Short mmCIF file of C-alpha atoms in Angstrom, two decimals:
data_model
loop_
_atom_site.label_atom_id
_atom_site.label_comp_id
_atom_site.label_asym_id
_atom_site.label_seq_id
_atom_site.Cartn_x
_atom_site.Cartn_y
_atom_site.Cartn_z
CA MET A 13 15.55 2.49 3.23
CA THR A 14 15.76 -0.54 0.96
CA ILE A 15 12.24 -1.39 -0.24
CA VAL A 16 9.85 0.79 -2.22
CA CYS A 17 6.21 0.12 -3.01
CA VAL A 18 5.07 1.92 -6.15
CA ARG A 19 1.45 2.44 -7.21
CA PHE A 20 1.13 3.69 -10.77
CA GLN A 21 -1.81 6.01 -11.36
CA LEU A 22 -2.97 4.29 -14.51
CA PRO A 23 -5.88 5.84 -16.42
CA PRO A 24 -8.92 3.64 -17.12
CA GLN A 25 -8.33 0.83 -19.62
CA ALA A 26 -4.54 1.34 -19.40
CA GLU A 27 -3.60 -1.64 -17.23
CA THR A 28 -1.71 -3.13 -20.18
CA ALA A 29 1.00 -0.53 -19.47
CA LEU A 30 1.96 -2.31 -16.23
CA PRO A 31 4.51 -4.73 -17.81
CA GLY A 32 6.40 -1.79 -19.32
CA LEU A 33 6.41 0.05 -16.01
CA LEU A 34 7.73 -3.07 -14.28
CA GLY A 35 10.50 -3.08 -16.86
CA LEU A 36 11.33 0.46 -15.80
CA LEU A 37 11.78 -0.73 -12.20
CA GLU A 38 13.94 -3.62 -13.39
CA GLU A 39 16.42 -1.06 -14.76
CA PHE A 40 17.23 -0.36 -11.10
CA THR A 41 16.90 -3.84 -9.59
CA PRO A 42 16.02 -7.35 -10.79
CA VAL A 43 14.11 -7.96 -7.54
CA VAL A 44 10.67 -6.66 -8.54
CA GLU A 45 7.36 -8.16 -7.41
CA ALA A 46 4.26 -7.24 -9.39
CA LEU A 47 1.13 -6.39 -7.38
CA PRO A 48 -1.60 -6.25 -10.07
CA PRO A 49 -3.49 -4.33 -11.16
CA ASP A 50 -1.35 -1.20 -10.69
CA ALA A 51 1.45 -1.62 -8.12
CA ALA A 52 4.81 -3.26 -7.49
CA LEU A 53 7.44 -3.83 -4.80
CA ALA A 54 11.13 -3.30 -5.56
CA ASP A 55 14.15 -4.19 -3.41
CA LEU A 56 16.66 -1.38 -3.94
CA ARG A 57 19.47 -2.58 -1.70
CA GLY A 58 21.78 -3.30 -4.61
CA ALA A 59 20.75 -0.11 -6.42
CA GLU A 60 21.57 1.99 -3.34
CA ARG A 61 25.11 0.63 -3.30
CA TYR A 62 25.55 0.86 -7.08
CA PHE A 63 24.24 4.40 -7.57
CA GLY A 64 25.34 5.76 -4.20
CA ARG A 65 21.84 7.10 -3.58
CA GLY A 66 19.15 6.31 -1.02
CA ALA A 67 15.82 4.70 -1.86
CA VAL A 68 13.96 8.02 -1.61
CA GLU A 69 16.28 9.65 -4.16
CA LEU A 70 15.94 6.66 -6.48
CA ALA A 71 12.17 6.85 -6.07
CA SER A 72 12.27 10.39 -7.43
CA VAL A 73 14.12 9.16 -10.51
CA ILE A 74 11.58 6.35 -10.99
CA ARG A 75 8.74 8.87 -10.81
CA VAL A 76 10.33 11.19 -13.38
CA ARG A 77 11.03 8.31 -15.80
CA ALA A 78 7.48 6.96 -15.48
CA LEU A 79 6.12 10.40 -16.35
CA ALA A 80 8.57 10.97 -19.19
CA LEU A 81 8.30 7.55 -20.85
CA TYR A 82 4.70 6.55 -20.12
CA GLY A 83 2.91 9.72 -19.03
CA VAL A 84 2.02 7.95 -15.77
CA ASP A 85 2.47 9.52 -12.34
CA CYS A 86 3.02 7.29 -9.33
CA VAL A 87 2.75 7.25 -5.56
CA ILE A 88 5.70 5.71 -3.68
CA GLY A 89 6.23 4.48 -0.15
CA ALA A 90 9.61 3.41 1.19
CA GLY A 91 10.56 1.35 4.21
CA PRO A 92 13.02 -1.20 5.60
CA GLY A 93 10.69 -4.07 4.61
CA PRO A 94 7.85 -4.87 2.18
CA MET A 95 5.09 -4.52 4.78
CA LEU A 96 6.37 -1.18 6.02
CA ALA A 97 6.79 0.06 2.44
CA ARG A 98 3.15 -0.78 1.74
CA VAL A 99 2.06 1.02 4.90
CA ALA A 100 4.08 4.06 3.81
CA LEU A 101 2.39 3.92 0.41
CA GLY A 102 -0.97 4.44 2.09
CA ALA A 103 0.31 7.70 3.59
CA ALA A 104 2.11 8.91 0.45
CA ARG A 105 0.87 11.34 -2.17
CA PRO A 106 1.90 12.14 -5.77
CA GLY A 107 5.23 13.91 -5.95
CA VAL A 108 6.28 13.12 -2.37
CA THR A 109 7.73 9.78 -1.27
CA CYS A 110 6.63 8.74 2.22
CA GLU A 111 9.34 6.90 4.12
CA VAL A 112 9.28 4.84 7.29
CA PRO A 113 12.38 5.41 9.45
CA GLY A 114 14.79 2.51 9.72
CA ASP A 115 15.29 2.53 13.51
CA PRO A 116 12.88 0.73 15.89
CA GLU A 117 11.91 3.94 17.70
CA GLY A 118 11.15 5.71 14.43
CA ILE A 119 9.10 2.76 13.16
CA ALA A 120 7.06 2.67 16.37
CA GLU A 121 6.42 6.42 16.20
CA PHE A 122 5.38 6.23 12.54
CA LEU A 123 2.92 3.38 13.13
CA ALA A 124 1.48 4.49 16.46
CA ASP A 125 -1.31 6.80 15.26
CA LEU A 126 -2.25 4.94 12.08
CA PRO A 127 -5.62 3.14 11.99
CA VAL A 128 -5.41 -0.62 12.31
CA GLY A 129 -6.81 -0.98 8.78
CA ALA A 130 -3.60 0.58 7.41
CA LEU A 131 -1.82 -2.77 7.85
CA PRO A 132 -1.78 -4.91 4.68
CA GLY A 133 -4.03 -7.91 5.08
CA VAL A 134 -6.26 -6.37 7.78
CA GLY A 135 -9.75 -6.29 6.32
CA THR A 136 -12.85 -4.38 7.32
CA ALA A 137 -14.21 -7.16 9.54
CA THR A 138 -10.97 -7.55 11.54
CA ALA A 139 -10.61 -3.79 11.92
CA ARG A 140 -14.21 -3.54 13.14
CA THR A 141 -13.69 -6.31 15.70
CA LEU A 142 -10.57 -4.66 17.11
CA SER A 143 -12.18 -1.21 17.17
CA GLU A 144 -15.08 -2.57 19.23
CA TYR A 145 -12.53 -3.32 21.97
CA GLY A 146 -10.80 0.05 21.69
CA LEU A 147 -7.90 -1.23 19.56
CA ASP A 148 -8.42 1.25 16.74
CA THR A 149 -4.80 2.35 16.21
CA LEU A 150 -1.63 0.39 15.63
CA GLY A 151 -0.09 1.89 18.76
CA ARG A 152 -2.87 0.43 20.89
CA VAL A 153 -2.66 -2.91 19.11
CA ALA A 154 1.12 -2.99 19.69
CA ALA A 155 0.60 -2.32 23.41
CA ALA A 156 -2.14 -4.95 23.80
CA PRO A 157 -1.17 -8.36 25.25
CA LEU A 158 -0.66 -11.03 22.61
CA SER A 159 -3.15 -13.32 24.37
CA THR A 160 -5.86 -10.66 24.06
CA LEU A 161 -5.34 -10.29 20.31
CA GLN A 162 -5.37 -14.05 19.84
CA ARG A 163 -8.69 -14.36 21.68
CA LEU A 164 -10.19 -11.64 19.46
CA VAL A 165 -8.96 -12.68 16.00
CA GLY A 166 -7.43 -16.14 16.38
CA ALA A 167 -4.02 -17.50 17.32
CA ARG A 168 -2.17 -17.13 14.01
CA THR A 169 -3.79 -13.87 12.95
CA GLY A 170 -3.29 -12.40 16.41
CA ARG A 171 0.41 -13.25 16.41
CA GLU A 172 0.94 -11.76 12.94
CA LEU A 173 -1.02 -8.66 13.86
CA HIS A 174 0.99 -8.18 17.06
CA GLU A 175 4.28 -8.47 15.18
CA LYS A 176 3.26 -6.12 12.38
CA ALA A 177 1.89 -3.49 14.78
CA ASN A 178 5.27 -3.57 16.54
CA GLY A 179 7.09 -3.03 13.26
CA VAL A 180 8.33 -6.58 12.79
CA ASP A 181 8.49 -7.11 9.02
CA ARG A 182 9.35 -10.69 8.04
CA GLY A 183 8.33 -10.33 4.40
CA ARG A 184 10.57 -10.25 1.37
CA VAL A 185 10.21 -9.18 -2.24
CA VAL A 186 9.60 -12.22 -4.45
CA PRO A 187 10.38 -11.52 -8.12
CA ASN A 188 7.56 -12.45 -10.45
CA GLY A 189 5.83 -11.32 -13.60
CA VAL A 190 2.35 -10.05 -14.27
CA SER A 191 0.18 -13.11 -14.55
CA ARG A 192 -1.72 -13.49 -17.78
CA SER A 193 -5.08 -11.98 -17.10
CA LEU A 194 -8.19 -10.31 -18.42
CA ALA A 195 -9.70 -7.25 -16.79
CA THR A 196 -12.80 -5.13 -17.22
CA GLU A 197 -13.72 -1.87 -15.53
CA ARG A 198 -17.11 -0.41 -14.68
CA PRO A 199 -16.80 3.33 -13.98
CA PHE A 200 -19.80 5.27 -12.70
CA ASP A 201 -21.01 8.58 -14.14
CA ARG A 202 -20.87 9.99 -10.61
CA ASP A 203 -19.58 8.73 -7.29
CA GLU A 204 -22.02 5.91 -6.55
CA LEU A 205 -23.41 5.14 -3.09
CA ASP A 206 -26.09 2.60 -4.02
CA PRO A 207 -25.03 -1.03 -3.26
CA ASP A 208 -27.58 -2.30 -5.80
CA ARG A 209 -25.83 -0.36 -8.56
CA HIS A 210 -22.50 -1.71 -7.35
CA ARG A 211 -23.83 -5.26 -7.62
CA ARG A 212 -25.27 -4.65 -11.09
CA ALA A 213 -21.88 -3.33 -12.20
CA LEU A 214 -20.22 -6.47 -10.81
CA LEU A 215 -22.76 -8.67 -12.59
CA SER A 216 -22.10 -6.88 -15.88
CA ALA A 217 -18.31 -7.18 -15.42
CA ALA A 218 -18.50 -10.89 -14.52
CA GLU A 219 -20.73 -11.60 -17.54
CA GLU A 220 -18.23 -9.86 -19.82
CA LEU A 221 -15.24 -11.67 -18.34
CA GLY A 222 -16.98 -15.04 -18.64
CA ALA A 223 -17.85 -14.44 -22.27
CA ARG A 224 -14.32 -13.31 -23.10
CA LEU A 225 -12.78 -16.30 -21.35
CA ARG A 226 -15.04 -18.74 -23.18
CA ALA A 227 -14.30 -17.07 -26.51
CA LEU A 228 -10.57 -17.55 -25.85
CA GLU A 229 -11.17 -21.11 -24.57
CA LYS A 230 -9.53 -20.17 -21.26
CA VAL A 231 -10.40 -20.59 -17.61
CA CYS A 232 -9.19 -18.57 -14.62
CA ARG A 233 -8.06 -19.77 -11.22
CA THR A 234 -8.30 -16.49 -9.29
CA LEU A 235 -10.50 -13.41 -9.40
CA THR A 236 -9.46 -9.95 -8.21
CA LEU A 237 -11.81 -7.10 -7.33
CA THR A 238 -10.56 -3.50 -7.10
CA VAL A 239 -12.88 -0.83 -5.71
CA ARG A 240 -11.85 2.75 -6.52
CA TYR A 241 -13.25 5.48 -4.29
CA ALA A 242 -14.03 9.17 -4.72
CA ASP A 243 -10.86 10.20 -2.83
CA ARG A 244 -8.74 8.23 -5.36
CA SER A 245 -7.91 5.53 -2.84
CA SER A 246 -8.72 1.92 -3.64
CA THR A 247 -9.22 -1.49 -2.07
CA THR A 248 -8.17 -4.73 -3.77
CA ARG A 249 -9.21 -8.25 -2.83
CA THR A 250 -8.25 -11.54 -4.50
CA ARG A 251 -9.96 -14.89 -4.12
CA THR A 252 -8.97 -18.30 -5.42
CA LEU A 253 -11.84 -20.12 -7.09
CA LYS A 254 -12.88 -23.61 -6.00
CA GLU A 255 -11.98 -24.83 -9.49
CA PRO A 256 -10.77 -23.15 -12.69
CA THR A 257 -13.77 -21.74 -14.52
CA ALA A 258 -15.09 -19.48 -17.25
CA HIS A 259 -18.67 -19.88 -15.99
CA SER A 260 -20.24 -16.43 -15.59
CA ALA A 261 -22.42 -17.51 -12.67
CA ALA A 262 -19.40 -18.76 -10.70
CA LEU A 263 -17.49 -15.55 -11.41
CA THR A 264 -20.49 -13.48 -10.33
CA ARG A 265 -20.89 -15.37 -7.04
CA THR A 266 -17.21 -14.90 -6.25
CA ALA A 267 -17.33 -11.19 -7.12
CA TYR A 268 -20.39 -10.71 -4.92
CA GLY A 269 -18.65 -12.56 -2.07
CA MET A 270 -15.58 -10.31 -2.21
CA TYR A 271 -17.77 -7.20 -2.38
CA GLU A 272 -19.88 -8.25 0.60
CA ALA A 273 -16.76 -9.10 2.62
CA LEU A 274 -15.57 -5.49 2.29
CA GLY A 275 -18.54 -4.35 4.39
CA LEU A 276 -18.76 -0.99 2.63
CA GLN A 277 -21.00 1.51 4.45
CA ARG A 278 -22.22 4.21 2.06
CA ALA A 279 -18.87 4.22 0.29
CA ARG A 280 -18.56 6.70 -2.56
CA VAL A 281 -17.42 4.35 -5.31
CA ARG A 282 -15.98 5.77 -8.51
CA ALA A 283 -15.26 2.52 -10.37
CA LEU A 284 -15.14 -1.25 -9.99
CA VAL A 285 -12.48 -3.38 -11.70
CA LEU A 286 -12.78 -7.14 -12.02
CA ARG A 287 -9.77 -9.15 -13.15
CA ALA A 288 -9.56 -12.84 -14.07
CA GLU A 289 -6.04 -14.12 -13.37
CA SER A 290 -3.93 -17.26 -13.68
CA LEU A 291 -5.44 -18.17 -17.02
CA THR A 292 -5.00 -21.69 -18.39
CA PRO A 293 -6.38 -23.48 -21.46
CA ALA A 294 -9.87 -24.79 -20.77
CA ASP A 295 -9.05 -28.24 -22.17
CA GLN A 296 -6.22 -28.68 -19.65
CA ALA A 297 -8.25 -27.80 -16.55
CA SER A 298 -9.73 -30.39 -14.20
CA TYR A 299 -13.31 -30.15 -12.95
CA GLN A 300 -15.40 -31.69 -10.22
CA LEU A 301 -18.04 -33.91 -11.79
CA THR A 302 -21.61 -32.83 -11.09
CA PHE A 303 -24.95 -34.50 -11.64
CA ASP A 304 -26.95 -31.34 -10.94
CA PRO A 305 -29.43 -30.92 -13.83
CA VAL A 306 -29.93 -27.25 -12.97
CA ASP A 307 -26.20 -26.53 -13.36
CA GLU A 308 -26.09 -28.38 -16.69
CA LYS A 309 -29.12 -26.43 -17.92
CA VAL A 310 -27.53 -23.11 -16.98
CA ARG A 311 -24.35 -24.01 -18.85
CA ARG A 312 -26.33 -25.00 -21.97
CA VAL A 313 -28.18 -21.68 -21.82
CA GLU A 314 -24.81 -19.93 -21.49
CA GLN A 315 -23.45 -21.71 -24.58
CA THR A 316 -26.53 -20.71 -26.56
CA ALA A 317 -26.20 -17.10 -25.40
CA ASP A 318 -22.54 -17.10 -26.51
CA ARG A 319 -23.53 -18.21 -30.01
CA ILE A 320 -26.16 -15.45 -30.20
CA ARG A 321 -23.66 -12.83 -29.05
CA ALA A 322 -21.12 -14.04 -31.60
CA LYS A 323 -23.70 -13.53 -34.35
CA PHE A 324 -25.54 -10.38 -33.23
CA GLY A 325 -23.08 -8.61 -30.91
CA PRO A 326 -22.20 -8.61 -27.20
CA GLY A 327 -25.39 -6.80 -26.20
CA ALA A 328 -27.75 -9.27 -27.86
CA VAL A 329 -28.20 -11.29 -24.65
CA VAL A 330 -27.83 -9.81 -21.16
CA PRO A 331 -29.19 -10.70 -17.72
CA GLY A 332 -32.67 -9.29 -17.17
CA VAL A 333 -31.56 -7.10 -14.22
CA LEU A 334 -29.20 -5.23 -16.56
CA VAL A 335 -31.79 -4.41 -19.22
CA ALA A 336 -33.00 -1.30 -17.39
#
């Protein structure tokens, strides 16, 4: 084992602890890739040689230190590559590191019975398409002809899916830092099934992020949505915006698009987290010129609402659908 994927079980409003937790991983290896909002990949090849311990043993030390120094438990998956480590993470649980064997036969056996959605990058729509043709497990996908997969999901996606289902992991850990970002969370009082309430929560979160960005005179280039479910699992999607923006309406449209793409069917949602990432100064961003009078009117209304909120508080002006 050489790669571990760590998901820190951060409590609500504690995402600012992630940089410190990444620093903890960097005590073992400088090759750490942040996966906001709460996870990271770490290449432990050098640490295995230096400490004379395997990745699973080092993972136990990482878990103990995270608990001792930050009071944060973590779930860890280990594998011979980044993709396999992330797959192992999905099958792991607190206190027990899940590991993918390093030999081809062991990898094939580990992957065979997993649902196709367990592969990183396989969304709900792709999984549904494959399941309609009986390809609902990775073992069946691995056994399917490449030409069949390419007809179902496209040439490039089919080739990548075929390789991953057969345990071919071409990824690598790319060291980075946590991008400067703003995040807001909308927890529900109880596990929420109603899509209308999900959308209202997203609208509220996007309005808050837009107002905070404009107050800081920043714009964001990407938006990330994390959906946390009743069983403590989560789904994260990131989308690059057409242009850097702090416009609440644009953030809301993007958030709605990511939510709809998940295709949730009566999902028991515990919380929604919206994160604006890749922040840059608003005066340094480039914009597409528009002559749409409706868009200009909306932006003037937004500026007026910001001034009212600055004077009377953040709840002074809210979208009508949120009043109830």
